Coordinates of C-alpha atoms and ligand atoms in Angstrom, one line a residue:
M1 CA 95.9 180.0 -93.4
T2 CA 97.2 178.2 -96.5
A3 CA 96.1 176.8 -98.9
K4 CA 97.6 173.6 -98.6
T5 CA 95.9 173.3 -95.0
K6 CA 92.0 174.1 -96.6
H7 CA 92.8 171.8 -98.0
A8 CA 93.4 168.9 -96.1
A9 CA 90.4 167.7 -95.2
I10 CA 89.8 165.7 -98.8
F11 CA 93.3 165.8 -98.9
L12 CA 92.5 162.6 -96.3
A13 CA 89.9 161.3 -97.8
I14 CA 91.3 161.4 -101.4
F15 CA 94.5 159.7 -99.5
L16 CA 92.5 157.3 -97.7
L17 CA 90.6 156.3 -100.4
W18 CA 93.2 156.0 -102.6
I19 CA 95.3 154.0 -100.6
K20 CA 92.4 151.6 -100.0
T21 CA 91.8 151.8 -104.3
Y22 CA 94.9 150.4 -104.5
I23 CA 95.0 147.9 -100.8
V24 CA 91.5 146.2 -102.5
S25 CA 93.3 146.0 -106.8
K26 CA 96.1 143.4 -105.6
V27 CA 94.5 141.7 -102.8
S28 CA 90.7 141.6 -104.4
F29 CA 90.9 141.6 -108.4
T30 CA 93.1 139.8 -109.7
L31 CA 94.9 142.2 -112.4
P32 CA 99.0 139.9 -113.8
I33 CA 101.9 143.2 -113.6
D34 CA 103.8 143.0 -116.7
H35 CA 106.5 145.0 -115.6
F36 CA 106.9 148.3 -114.1
L37 CA 105.3 150.6 -115.1
Q38 CA 101.6 148.6 -114.8
E39 CA 102.4 149.1 -111.6
I40 CA 102.7 152.6 -111.5
L41 CA 99.7 152.3 -113.5
L42 CA 97.9 150.9 -111.5
F43 CA 99.5 152.6 -108.1
F44 CA 98.2 155.7 -109.4
N45 CA 95.8 155.6 -111.7
P46 CA 92.8 156.3 -108.6
L47 CA 94.2 159.8 -108.3
S48 CA 93.4 161.6 -110.8
F49 CA 88.9 160.7 -110.7
L50 CA 89.5 160.8 -106.7
V51 CA 90.3 164.7 -106.8
I52 CA 88.2 165.9 -109.5
Y53 CA 85.2 163.6 -108.0
F54 CA 86.5 166.1 -104.8
C55 CA 85.7 169.1 -105.6
I56 CA 82.2 168.3 -105.4
A57 CA 82.4 168.7 -102.0
Y58 CA 83.7 172.6 -102.2
F59 CA 80.4 173.5 -103.7
S60 CA 78.3 172.6 -100.7
S61 CA 78.5 175.2 -97.6
P62 CA 81.1 175.0 -96.3
P63 CA 79.2 174.3 -92.0
K64 CA 77.3 171.3 -94.1
R65 CA 80.9 170.2 -95.5
R66 CA 82.2 167.9 -93.3
R67 CA 79.1 165.6 -94.2
V68 CA 79.5 165.6 -97.5
I69 CA 83.5 164.3 -97.4
I70 CA 81.7 161.8 -95.5
W71 CA 79.0 160.8 -97.8
M72 CA 81.1 161.1 -101.0
S73 CA 83.6 158.8 -99.4
F74 CA 81.0 156.1 -98.7
I75 CA 79.8 156.3 -102.2
Y76 CA 82.9 155.7 -103.5
S77 CA 83.9 153.0 -101.3
L78 CA 80.3 151.5 -102.4
I79 CA 80.5 151.6 -106.0
L80 CA 84.6 150.0 -105.2
Y81 CA 83.1 147.4 -102.8
A82 CA 79.5 146.4 -105.9
N83 CA 82.9 146.1 -107.9
V84 CA 84.6 144.0 -105.6
V85 CA 81.4 141.0 -105.4
Y86 CA 80.7 141.7 -109.1
Y87 CA 85.1 140.2 -109.2
R88 CA 83.6 138.0 -106.6
F89 CA 81.3 136.3 -108.6
F90 CA 82.3 137.0 -112.3
T91 CA 86.1 137.8 -112.5
D92 CA 84.5 141.1 -114.4
F93 CA 84.6 144.1 -113.5
L94 CA 81.3 146.1 -113.5
T95 CA 79.8 147.6 -116.8
I96 CA 76.7 149.8 -117.5
P97 CA 75.3 146.7 -120.4
V98 CA 76.2 144.3 -117.5
L99 CA 73.8 146.3 -114.7
F100 CA 71.0 146.1 -117.5
Q101 CA 71.0 142.3 -118.8
T102 CA 68.8 141.1 -116.4
K103 CA 70.2 137.7 -116.2
N104 CA 73.3 138.3 -115.0
V105 CA 72.4 140.5 -112.2
G106 CA 69.3 137.8 -111.6
D107 CA 73.0 135.1 -111.1
I108 CA 74.2 137.5 -108.4
G109 CA 71.6 138.1 -106.6
N110 CA 70.8 134.7 -105.5
S111 CA 74.4 133.5 -104.6
V112 CA 75.1 137.6 -102.5
Y113 CA 75.2 135.1 -99.3
E114 CA 77.6 133.1 -100.4
L115 CA 79.8 135.9 -102.0
V116 CA 79.3 138.3 -98.6
Y117 CA 81.3 138.7 -95.9
V118 CA 81.7 139.8 -92.2
T119 CA 85.3 140.9 -93.0
D120 CA 83.4 143.3 -96.1
I121 CA 83.1 146.0 -92.9
L122 CA 86.8 146.3 -92.8
F123 CA 85.9 148.1 -96.5
F124 CA 84.7 150.7 -94.9
A125 CA 86.7 151.2 -91.6
D126 CA 88.7 154.1 -92.6
L127 CA 84.9 155.4 -93.2
I128 CA 84.6 155.7 -89.5
F129 CA 88.8 157.1 -88.8
L130 CA 88.1 160.0 -91.7
A131 CA 84.6 160.9 -90.0
Y132 CA 86.9 161.3 -86.7
L133 CA 89.5 163.4 -87.9
L134 CA 87.7 165.6 -89.9
K135 CA 86.2 167.1 -86.5
K136 CA 90.0 167.3 -85.3
P137 CA 90.5 171.1 -85.4
G138 CA 93.9 171.8 -87.6
L139 CA 91.7 170.2 -90.8
Q140 CA 89.0 172.1 -91.0
P141 CA 86.4 171.1 -93.5
H142 CA 84.6 173.9 -92.7
L143 CA 86.6 176.9 -93.7
S144 CA 85.5 178.6 -97.0
I145 CA 87.2 177.7 -100.3
T146 CA 87.3 180.3 -103.2
P147 CA 85.8 180.0 -106.5
I148 CA 89.9 180.4 -107.3
E149 CA 91.2 177.7 -105.5
R150 CA 87.8 175.1 -106.7
R151 CA 89.3 175.8 -110.1
K152 CA 92.8 175.0 -108.9
L153 CA 91.9 171.8 -107.6
F154 CA 90.5 170.6 -110.2
A155 CA 93.2 171.4 -112.6
F156 CA 95.4 169.5 -110.2
G157 CA 92.9 166.9 -111.0
I158 CA 92.7 167.3 -115.2
A159 CA 96.4 167.1 -115.3
I160 CA 96.9 163.9 -112.8
L161 CA 94.5 162.8 -115.6
A162 CA 96.3 164.3 -118.4
V163 CA 99.7 162.7 -117.4
H164 CA 98.1 159.7 -116.2
L165 CA 96.9 158.9 -119.3
T166 CA 99.9 159.5 -121.1
L167 CA 101.5 156.9 -119.8
A168 CA 98.5 154.4 -120.5
E169 CA 98.2 154.7 -124.2
I170 CA 102.3 154.6 -123.7
N171 CA 101.8 151.1 -121.5
R172 CA 98.7 150.2 -124.1
P173 CA 98.6 151.9 -127.7
Q174 CA 94.9 152.3 -128.8
L175 CA 93.1 151.7 -124.8
L176 CA 90.9 154.1 -125.7
T177 CA 89.6 153.8 -129.1
R178 CA 89.6 149.9 -129.5
T179 CA 88.8 149.3 -126.0
F180 CA 89.8 145.8 -126.2
D181 CA 89.8 143.6 -122.6
R182 CA 88.1 145.6 -119.6
E183 CA 91.2 143.5 -117.7
I184 CA 93.5 145.3 -119.1
L185 CA 91.4 148.8 -118.9
V186 CA 90.6 149.0 -115.2
K187 CA 94.0 148.2 -114.3
S188 CA 95.2 151.1 -117.0
L189 CA 92.8 153.6 -116.2
G190 CA 91.0 152.7 -112.3
T191 CA 87.9 150.9 -112.1
F192 CA 86.2 154.4 -111.5
N193 CA 88.0 156.3 -114.9
Y194 CA 86.9 152.9 -116.3
H195 CA 83.5 154.0 -115.3
L196 CA 82.7 156.9 -116.4
Y197 CA 84.1 156.1 -119.3
D198 CA 81.2 153.1 -120.2
I199 CA 78.8 155.2 -119.1
M200 CA 80.5 157.6 -121.5
L201 CA 80.3 155.3 -124.5
Q202 CA 77.0 153.5 -123.5
S203 CA 75.4 157.4 -123.3
K204 CA 76.3 157.8 -127.0
S205 CA 74.4 154.9 -128.6
S206 CA 71.5 155.4 -125.6
M207 CA 71.2 158.5 -127.4
Q208 CA 71.3 157.2 -131.2
K209 CA 68.7 154.4 -130.0
A210 CA 66.5 156.9 -128.9
L211 CA 66.6 158.8 -131.4
A212 CA 65.9 156.4 -134.2
S213 CA 62.6 155.2 -134.7
N214 CA 59.9 152.9 -136.3
I215 CA 60.4 155.0 -139.6
D216 CA 64.3 154.2 -140.3
A217 CA 63.8 151.0 -139.4
E218 CA 61.3 150.3 -141.6
E219 CA 63.1 152.6 -144.0
I220 CA 66.4 150.6 -143.5
L221 CA 65.7 147.2 -143.3
H222 CA 63.4 147.6 -146.5
K223 CA 65.8 148.9 -148.0
I224 CA 68.2 145.9 -147.7
N225 CA 68.4 143.2 -150.5
K226 CA 67.4 140.0 -148.6
D227 CA 68.9 137.7 -151.1
T228 CA 69.0 134.0 -150.1
A229 CA 69.9 132.9 -154.1
K230 CA 71.7 129.4 -152.3
N231 CA 72.4 126.8 -154.1
P232 CA 69.7 123.5 -154.7
E233 CA 72.4 120.5 -155.1
L234 CA 73.7 121.4 -151.4
Y235 CA 71.1 123.1 -149.5
G236 CA 70.0 121.4 -146.3
I237 CA 73.5 118.9 -147.1
A238 CA 74.0 119.2 -143.4
K239 CA 70.8 119.3 -142.2
G240 CA 71.0 118.1 -138.7
K241 CA 75.1 118.3 -139.2
N242 CA 77.0 119.9 -136.0
L243 CA 78.2 123.0 -137.1
I244 CA 82.2 123.8 -136.1
V245 CA 83.5 127.2 -136.9
I246 CA 86.8 127.6 -136.3
S247 CA 88.9 130.7 -135.9
L248 CA 92.1 131.1 -137.1
E249 CA 94.2 133.5 -136.4
S250 CA 95.6 136.7 -137.6
T251 CA 96.0 133.6 -140.9
Q252 CA 96.0 135.7 -144.1
S253 CA 96.4 133.6 -147.5
F254 CA 99.2 133.9 -147.8
V255 CA 100.9 131.8 -146.4
M256 CA 98.7 128.4 -148.1
N257 CA 101.1 126.9 -149.6
Y258 CA 103.7 128.8 -148.9
E259 CA 107.6 127.5 -147.8
I260 CA 110.3 128.1 -146.4
N261 CA 113.2 126.0 -147.5
G262 CA 111.9 123.9 -149.0
E263 CA 109.0 122.8 -145.7
E264 CA 106.1 123.8 -146.0
V265 CA 104.0 126.4 -143.8
T266 CA 100.4 125.0 -143.5
P267 CA 101.0 121.2 -144.6
F268 CA 97.7 120.2 -143.3
L269 CA 95.5 123.0 -144.2
N270 CA 97.0 122.5 -148.0
D271 CA 95.6 119.2 -147.7
L272 CA 92.3 120.0 -145.7
A273 CA 92.5 122.8 -149.0
K274 CA 91.7 119.2 -151.5
S275 CA 89.5 117.7 -149.3
S276 CA 86.4 120.7 -148.2
Y277 CA 85.3 123.8 -150.7
Y278 CA 87.9 125.6 -150.1
F279 CA 88.0 130.0 -151.4
T280 CA 90.7 131.7 -152.9
D281 CA 89.3 134.6 -152.8
F282 CA 87.6 135.1 -149.5
Y283 CA 88.2 138.3 -147.1
H284 CA 88.4 139.7 -144.3
Q285 CA 85.9 142.9 -143.2
T286 CA 86.3 143.8 -139.9
G287 CA 87.4 146.9 -138.4
Q288 CA 89.2 147.6 -134.5
G289 CA 87.8 145.0 -132.9
K290 CA 89.5 142.7 -134.7
T291 CA 88.4 138.6 -134.0
S292 CA 86.1 140.0 -132.5
D293 CA 84.1 142.3 -136.0
S294 CA 85.2 138.7 -137.2
E295 CA 82.6 137.2 -134.9
F296 CA 80.1 139.6 -135.2
L297 CA 79.7 139.1 -139.1
V298 CA 80.1 135.7 -138.5
D299 CA 77.5 135.7 -136.1
N300 CA 75.4 138.7 -138.5
S301 CA 75.9 138.8 -141.4
L302 CA 75.9 142.5 -140.6
Y303 CA 79.0 144.9 -141.0
P304 CA 81.6 145.7 -138.0
L305 CA 81.4 149.7 -136.7
P306 CA 83.5 151.8 -138.6
R307 CA 85.0 153.3 -135.2
G308 CA 86.3 150.8 -131.6
A309 CA 83.8 147.3 -131.2
V310 CA 80.6 146.5 -131.8
F311 CA 80.9 144.4 -129.3
Q312 CA 82.4 146.5 -126.9
T313 CA 79.6 149.8 -128.1
H314 CA 76.3 148.2 -128.5
P315 CA 76.4 144.2 -126.4
L316 CA 72.5 145.8 -125.4
N317 CA 71.4 145.4 -128.9
E318 CA 68.5 143.1 -130.6
Y319 CA 69.9 141.0 -132.9
N320 CA 69.4 137.5 -134.7
A321 CA 72.0 136.1 -134.5
M322 CA 73.2 132.4 -135.6
P323 CA 72.9 131.0 -132.0
E324 CA 69.0 131.9 -131.8
I325 CA 68.5 131.1 -135.2
L326 CA 69.8 127.5 -134.7
K327 CA 68.4 127.5 -131.3
A328 CA 65.1 127.6 -132.9
N329 CA 66.1 124.7 -135.2
G330 CA 66.9 122.3 -132.0
Y331 CA 70.6 123.6 -131.9
Y332 CA 72.6 124.2 -128.4
S333 CA 75.8 126.4 -128.7
A334 CA 78.9 127.9 -127.3
V335 CA 81.9 129.2 -128.0
F336 CA 85.3 128.1 -127.3
H337 CA 88.2 130.5 -126.5
G338 CA 91.7 130.3 -123.4
N339 CA 91.9 134.3 -123.0
N340 CA 89.7 135.4 -120.3
K341 CA 86.2 135.7 -120.6
S342 CA 85.7 139.8 -120.5
F343 CA 88.2 139.4 -123.5
W344 CA 86.7 142.4 -126.3
N345 CA 83.6 142.2 -123.8
R346 CA 82.5 138.4 -125.0
D347 CA 81.2 137.4 -122.3
V348 CA 78.5 140.0 -122.2
M349 CA 78.0 139.5 -125.9
Y350 CA 77.1 135.9 -126.6
K351 CA 74.4 136.1 -123.8
T352 CA 73.2 138.7 -126.2
L353 CA 73.9 136.7 -129.7
G354 CA 72.0 133.9 -127.6
Y355 CA 75.4 131.3 -126.9
D356 CA 74.2 129.4 -123.8
Q357 CA 77.3 128.3 -123.2
F358 CA 81.4 129.8 -123.2
F359 CA 84.2 128.2 -122.4
S360 CA 86.2 130.9 -121.8
E361 CA 89.9 131.1 -120.0
E362 CA 88.5 128.8 -116.7
F363 CA 87.5 125.9 -117.5
Y364 CA 91.1 125.1 -118.5
K365 CA 94.6 123.5 -117.1
I366 CA 96.3 126.7 -117.6
T367 CA 99.6 126.9 -116.8
D368 CA 103.2 128.7 -117.2
E369 CA 104.4 125.8 -120.7
N370 CA 100.7 125.7 -122.0
T371 CA 100.4 128.9 -122.7
V372 CA 102.1 132.2 -124.6
N373 CA 101.6 135.8 -125.1
Y374 CA 97.8 135.8 -124.7
G375 CA 96.6 133.1 -123.4
L376 CA 95.8 129.1 -123.7
K377 CA 98.1 127.5 -126.9
D378 CA 96.4 126.7 -129.5
I379 CA 97.3 123.2 -129.7
P380 CA 96.3 122.0 -125.5
F381 CA 93.1 124.8 -126.3
F382 CA 91.1 122.4 -128.9
E383 CA 92.7 119.1 -126.7
Q384 CA 91.2 120.3 -123.9
S385 CA 88.1 121.4 -125.2
I386 CA 87.9 117.6 -127.0
P387 CA 86.2 116.2 -123.6
Y388 CA 83.0 119.5 -123.1
L389 CA 82.3 118.9 -126.6
K390 CA 81.6 115.5 -127.0
D391 CA 79.5 116.1 -123.9
L392 CA 78.2 119.2 -125.4
P393 CA 73.4 118.4 -126.5
Q394 CA 73.7 117.6 -130.1
P395 CA 72.9 119.0 -132.6
F396 CA 75.2 121.6 -132.0
Y397 CA 77.3 125.2 -133.3
A398 CA 80.7 125.1 -131.9
R399 CA 82.7 127.7 -132.7
M400 CA 86.0 127.6 -131.3
I401 CA 88.8 130.4 -131.5
T402 CA 92.8 130.5 -131.5
L403 CA 95.0 132.5 -130.1
T404 CA 98.7 132.1 -130.4
N405 CA 99.1 133.1 -133.6
H406 CA 98.9 137.0 -132.8
H407 CA 100.9 139.3 -132.8
P408 CA 104.1 139.7 -131.8
Y409 CA 104.0 135.4 -132.7
L410 CA 105.8 134.0 -130.3
I411 CA 106.3 130.3 -129.3
N412 CA 109.2 128.4 -128.1
E413 CA 112.0 126.7 -130.0
E414 CA 110.1 123.4 -129.2
E415 CA 107.0 124.2 -130.8
Q416 CA 109.1 126.2 -133.7
W417 CA 108.5 123.3 -136.5
I418 CA 110.1 125.8 -139.7
E419 CA 112.8 128.5 -140.0
P420 CA 111.5 131.5 -139.2
Y421 CA 111.1 133.0 -142.6
P422 CA 114.7 135.5 -143.3
V423 CA 114.1 138.6 -143.5
D424 CA 115.2 141.5 -140.7
D425 CA 111.9 142.3 -139.6
G426 CA 111.2 140.4 -137.4
T427 CA 107.1 140.6 -136.6
V428 CA 107.0 139.1 -140.0
S429 CA 110.0 136.7 -139.6
R430 CA 108.5 135.2 -135.9
Y431 CA 104.9 135.2 -137.8
F432 CA 105.3 131.6 -139.9
T433 CA 106.3 129.6 -137.1
T434 CA 103.1 130.8 -135.0
V435 CA 101.5 129.8 -139.0
R436 CA 103.2 126.3 -138.8
Y437 CA 102.4 125.5 -134.5
A438 CA 98.5 126.6 -135.1
D439 CA 98.7 124.4 -138.3
E440 CA 99.6 121.2 -136.0
A441 CA 97.5 122.5 -133.0
L442 CA 94.4 122.5 -136.4
R443 CA 95.6 118.4 -137.6
Q444 CA 95.7 117.4 -134.2
F445 CA 92.2 118.5 -133.4
F446 CA 90.9 116.8 -136.8
H447 CA 93.3 113.6 -135.7
D448 CA 90.7 113.4 -132.4
L449 CA 87.7 114.4 -133.3
K450 CA 87.9 111.1 -135.8
E451 CA 88.6 109.7 -132.8
S452 CA 85.5 111.5 -130.5
G453 CA 83.1 109.7 -133.5
L454 CA 82.0 113.5 -133.7
Y455 CA 83.5 114.5 -136.6
E456 CA 81.1 112.2 -139.5
N457 CA 78.8 114.0 -138.2
S458 CA 79.5 117.4 -137.7
V459 CA 80.8 120.0 -140.3
V460 CA 83.9 121.8 -139.5
V461 CA 84.2 125.2 -141.5
V462 CA 88.1 127.5 -141.2
Y463 CA 88.7 130.9 -141.1
G464 CA 91.3 133.5 -140.9
D465 CA 89.7 136.0 -138.1
H466 CA 91.7 139.1 -139.4
Y467 CA 95.1 140.5 -141.1
G468 CA 98.5 139.4 -139.3
I469 CA 101.0 141.6 -140.8
S470 CA 99.9 145.0 -140.8
E471 CA 100.9 146.8 -143.8
R472 CA 104.0 148.9 -141.9
H473 CA 105.4 145.4 -142.7
Q474 CA 104.9 146.4 -146.4
E475 CA 108.9 145.7 -147.2
A476 CA 109.2 142.7 -145.7
I477 CA 106.1 141.5 -147.5
A478 CA 107.1 142.1 -150.7
D479 CA 110.4 140.5 -149.7
V480 CA 108.1 137.3 -148.8
L481 CA 106.1 137.5 -152.0
G482 CA 108.6 137.8 -154.5
K483 CA 107.6 142.1 -155.5
A484 CA 109.4 144.7 -155.4
S485 CA 107.3 147.3 -153.8
I486 CA 103.8 146.1 -151.9
T487 CA 100.8 148.3 -153.9
A488 CA 97.3 149.9 -152.9
Y489 CA 95.7 147.2 -155.1
N490 CA 98.3 144.2 -153.4
Q491 CA 98.1 145.9 -149.7
V492 CA 93.4 144.8 -150.9
E493 CA 94.8 141.4 -151.8
L494 CA 96.2 140.9 -148.7
Q495 CA 93.0 141.7 -146.6
R496 CA 92.5 137.6 -148.2
V497 CA 91.9 135.2 -145.3
P498 CA 90.7 131.0 -146.4
L499 CA 87.9 129.9 -146.0
F500 CA 87.8 125.8 -146.5
I501 CA 84.0 124.4 -145.7
H502 CA 84.5 120.8 -144.7
I503 CA 82.1 118.2 -145.0
P504 CA 82.7 114.8 -144.9
G505 CA 81.9 112.9 -148.0
K506 CA 82.1 114.9 -150.0
K507 CA 84.6 116.0 -152.3
G508 CA 86.8 119.2 -151.7
K509 CA 86.6 122.2 -154.8
E510 CA 88.7 125.7 -155.4
I511 CA 86.1 128.0 -154.5
E512 CA 87.0 131.4 -157.0
T513 CA 84.6 133.1 -156.0
V514 CA 85.0 136.3 -154.4
G515 CA 83.0 136.6 -150.7
G516 CA 83.8 137.6 -147.7
Q517 CA 83.2 136.4 -144.3
I518 CA 79.5 138.5 -143.8
D519 CA 78.4 136.4 -146.3
L520 CA 79.7 132.8 -144.1
K521 CA 76.4 133.5 -142.2
P522 CA 74.1 133.1 -145.2
T523 CA 75.5 130.0 -146.6
L524 CA 75.8 128.1 -143.3
L525 CA 71.6 128.6 -143.1
H526 CA 71.8 126.8 -146.1
L527 CA 74.7 124.4 -146.2
L528 CA 72.3 123.0 -142.9
G529 CA 69.3 123.2 -144.7
I530 CA 67.5 126.7 -142.2
E531 CA 66.4 129.4 -144.9
A532 CA 67.6 132.8 -144.4
K533 CA 64.4 134.4 -146.0
D534 CA 63.2 136.5 -142.9
D535 CA 66.7 136.8 -141.6
V536 CA 68.7 140.9 -142.1
H537 CA 71.6 139.9 -143.8
F538 CA 73.8 141.9 -145.7
G539 CA 75.4 139.0 -147.2
T540 CA 74.1 136.0 -149.5
D541 CA 75.5 132.3 -149.9
L542 CA 79.0 131.8 -151.2
F543 CA 77.9 128.2 -153.0
S544 CA 74.7 130.3 -155.1
K545 CA 74.9 131.1 -158.6
D546 CA 73.9 134.4 -157.6
H547 CA 75.9 134.9 -155.4
N548 CA 76.6 139.0 -155.2
E549 CA 80.8 139.0 -155.6
L550 CA 80.8 142.8 -154.1
T551 CA 82.6 141.9 -151.4
V552 CA 83.0 145.8 -149.5
L553 CA 85.7 146.2 -146.9
R554 CA 85.2 148.0 -143.7
N555 CA 87.6 150.5 -145.1
G556 CA 84.8 151.5 -148.3
S557 CA 87.6 149.7 -150.4
F558 CA 86.1 146.1 -151.9
V559 CA 86.1 144.3 -154.5
T560 CA 84.6 142.8 -157.1
E561 CA 84.9 139.6 -159.9
D562 CA 87.3 142.3 -162.3
F563 CA 87.9 145.1 -160.1
V564 CA 89.8 146.4 -156.7
Y565 CA 88.7 149.5 -155.1
T566 CA 90.8 151.2 -153.2
S567 CA 92.2 155.0 -152.1
E568 CA 89.6 156.8 -154.7
T569 CA 92.1 154.5 -157.7
C570 CA 89.8 151.7 -158.8
Y571 CA 91.9 148.5 -160.8
I572 CA 91.5 145.9 -163.0
K573 CA 92.6 142.8 -161.5
P574 CA 94.3 139.9 -162.3
F575 CA 98.0 141.9 -162.5
G576 CA 96.0 145.7 -160.5
A577 CA 96.5 148.0 -163.2
P578 CA 94.5 151.3 -162.4
I579 CA 92.1 151.6 -165.4
D580 CA 89.4 154.1 -165.6
P581 CA 87.4 154.8 -162.6
L582 CA 83.9 155.1 -164.3
K583 CA 84.9 151.6 -164.3
C584 CA 84.6 151.5 -160.8
E585 CA 81.2 153.3 -160.4
P586 CA 78.8 150.6 -160.8
F587 CA 79.9 149.2 -157.3
M588 CA 80.4 152.3 -155.5
E589 CA 77.6 153.8 -154.6
K590 CA 76.1 150.6 -153.5
A591 CA 79.5 150.0 -151.3
K592 CA 78.9 153.1 -149.2
E593 CA 75.3 151.9 -149.2
E594 CA 76.1 149.0 -147.2
L595 CA 78.3 150.2 -145.1
D596 CA 76.1 152.9 -144.2
Q597 CA 73.1 150.5 -143.6
S598 CA 75.1 148.0 -142.3
D599 CA 76.1 151.2 -139.5
R600 CA 72.8 153.6 -138.9
I601 CA 70.7 149.2 -138.0
I602 CA 73.8 149.0 -135.3
Y603 CA 73.3 152.8 -133.9
G604 CA 69.5 152.9 -134.4
D605 CA 69.2 148.9 -133.0
L606 CA 67.1 148.6 -135.5
L607 CA 66.4 145.0 -135.7
R608 CA 64.5 145.5 -132.3
F609 CA 61.7 146.7 -134.6
L610 CA 61.6 143.8 -136.8
K611 CA 61.4 142.2 -133.5
Q612 CA 58.7 143.9 -131.9
K613 CA 56.1 143.1 -135.2
Ligands
GP9_1 C1 91.5 137.6 -128.1 C2 92.4 136.9 -129.0 C3 92.6 138.3 -129.9 O1 90.8 136.4 -126.9 O2 90.8 136.5 -129.4 O3 92.2 139.5 -130.3 P1 92.6 140.1 -131.3 O4 93.8 141.5 -130.9 O5 92.7 139.2 -132.1 O6 91.2 140.9 -131.5
MN2 MN1 92.3 137.3 -134.4

């Protein structure tokens, strides 16, 4: 008897489930395939899991093996089917946090009858076929398998997994470390490998949470300086007004007032700066979670995590986010974004943060013409958002996330309103064209906001979410900035993103205070006349004269009124000459401590202890 024939029963079960999973991925899920490698990944992705999974069957005693194989196939099919039913309702895949978010499961419970079709019985049809075939003498599920044969099969599964992960990483670099898009994860890893990965992530964070105690919470939460310094002239100036916060994708401050061939790259933003509080020394503080990290900073005034996206890793924590605080003050809250809702796990996280509504891709009319790159282009995005905005109960807190100015910065020729920057680096060169496009989108949005009657009664905040041009493009950026090279000091300066706080009726003012995204929550709450004193936050009110100018970036670099500290070197502003490290020392400890405290709050889910009080 050859080993091949000995494994025949298991191979048959694997084969049937493999093909079934592929068919389900094509028929029941909408997984857009952009190129051939993705199709290959989609086809092969169930295989590694199935081979490893069925090794378990070889631990059963030979006479029982037939039944074990059928049961295992049934369980696999059931999980697959649960995903299909969940997908029919949510157009998303099951995750552990979702299972524990009672609201989600409750939603589906009510409509489960509509989501289950009679024809679904076909899902399990192959099991009957399998049971019948396993009775055939040639398949021999009952033969004894030596531990070596078992290990060989396991090794085979691992080998397929290794090839598979390599291809997935080629298809989408940093897939596992950043875990940005559930759709891409499922497409690349397969539903079951994805579930395993999700379980791993969740067990890690549950463990950290279980180990944290009330004592940690007391210790850390008391140390945090809940600074509530305000500016008495501005406190409550926008009381009861709507708050519209717009995230400008990948927009760095260096584009402001920049010209290419005499044409402004950001004509509208340059004007907006004149009629708003415009912050010139404002930094993004995001890590691997990019846009989602900036959202986290704005809503919580906590730092995002050093690894991974907190939206993905800690979506079930207790937070005390802007929507929740505002709700207690009579506000309704919503987020608007023209991409799929599971990107960055937003659909789950927004519920945790307390948003009442999430207008994702499915609320918009999306066509081939009005999309580019990740999703809906900014102009139609704003245009189509206006009626929804008008219908929101007032006062509202609305966050709008733009998308077009995203790497690799693509825009069709008719909407390219400025020449690409003349440099031999496509990314940097094109970047200016999509920034210009976003600028126009914003201009139209402000115009429509005025037409809609919402403008007068709203405060509009616009900020850049994170850098758009990474360190890899230093040569081209040096050219853009007219510098010989980019130093470590310049690299920190490049993390500046524009911030505008536009209050209709208030005169504009350029503000040089050093600040970061972490400061927005207390700043905005104070403008609305809401006390931030009971809230745990690391930021301070940007308008207060006691504002803490120590702005810590997620990689540990920091900026103060006079210094920049990065790569273990202290630089003096504004020219960036390295100076005696002792100058930076007083801030070093504080910067490290802030990041550490914030991480401990998130890893230990410490805010839950506050809420219990
Ligand atoms: C995706 C968009 C871009 O929905 O927010 O995400 P990013 O890659 O910038 O984090
Ligand atoms: Mn972004």
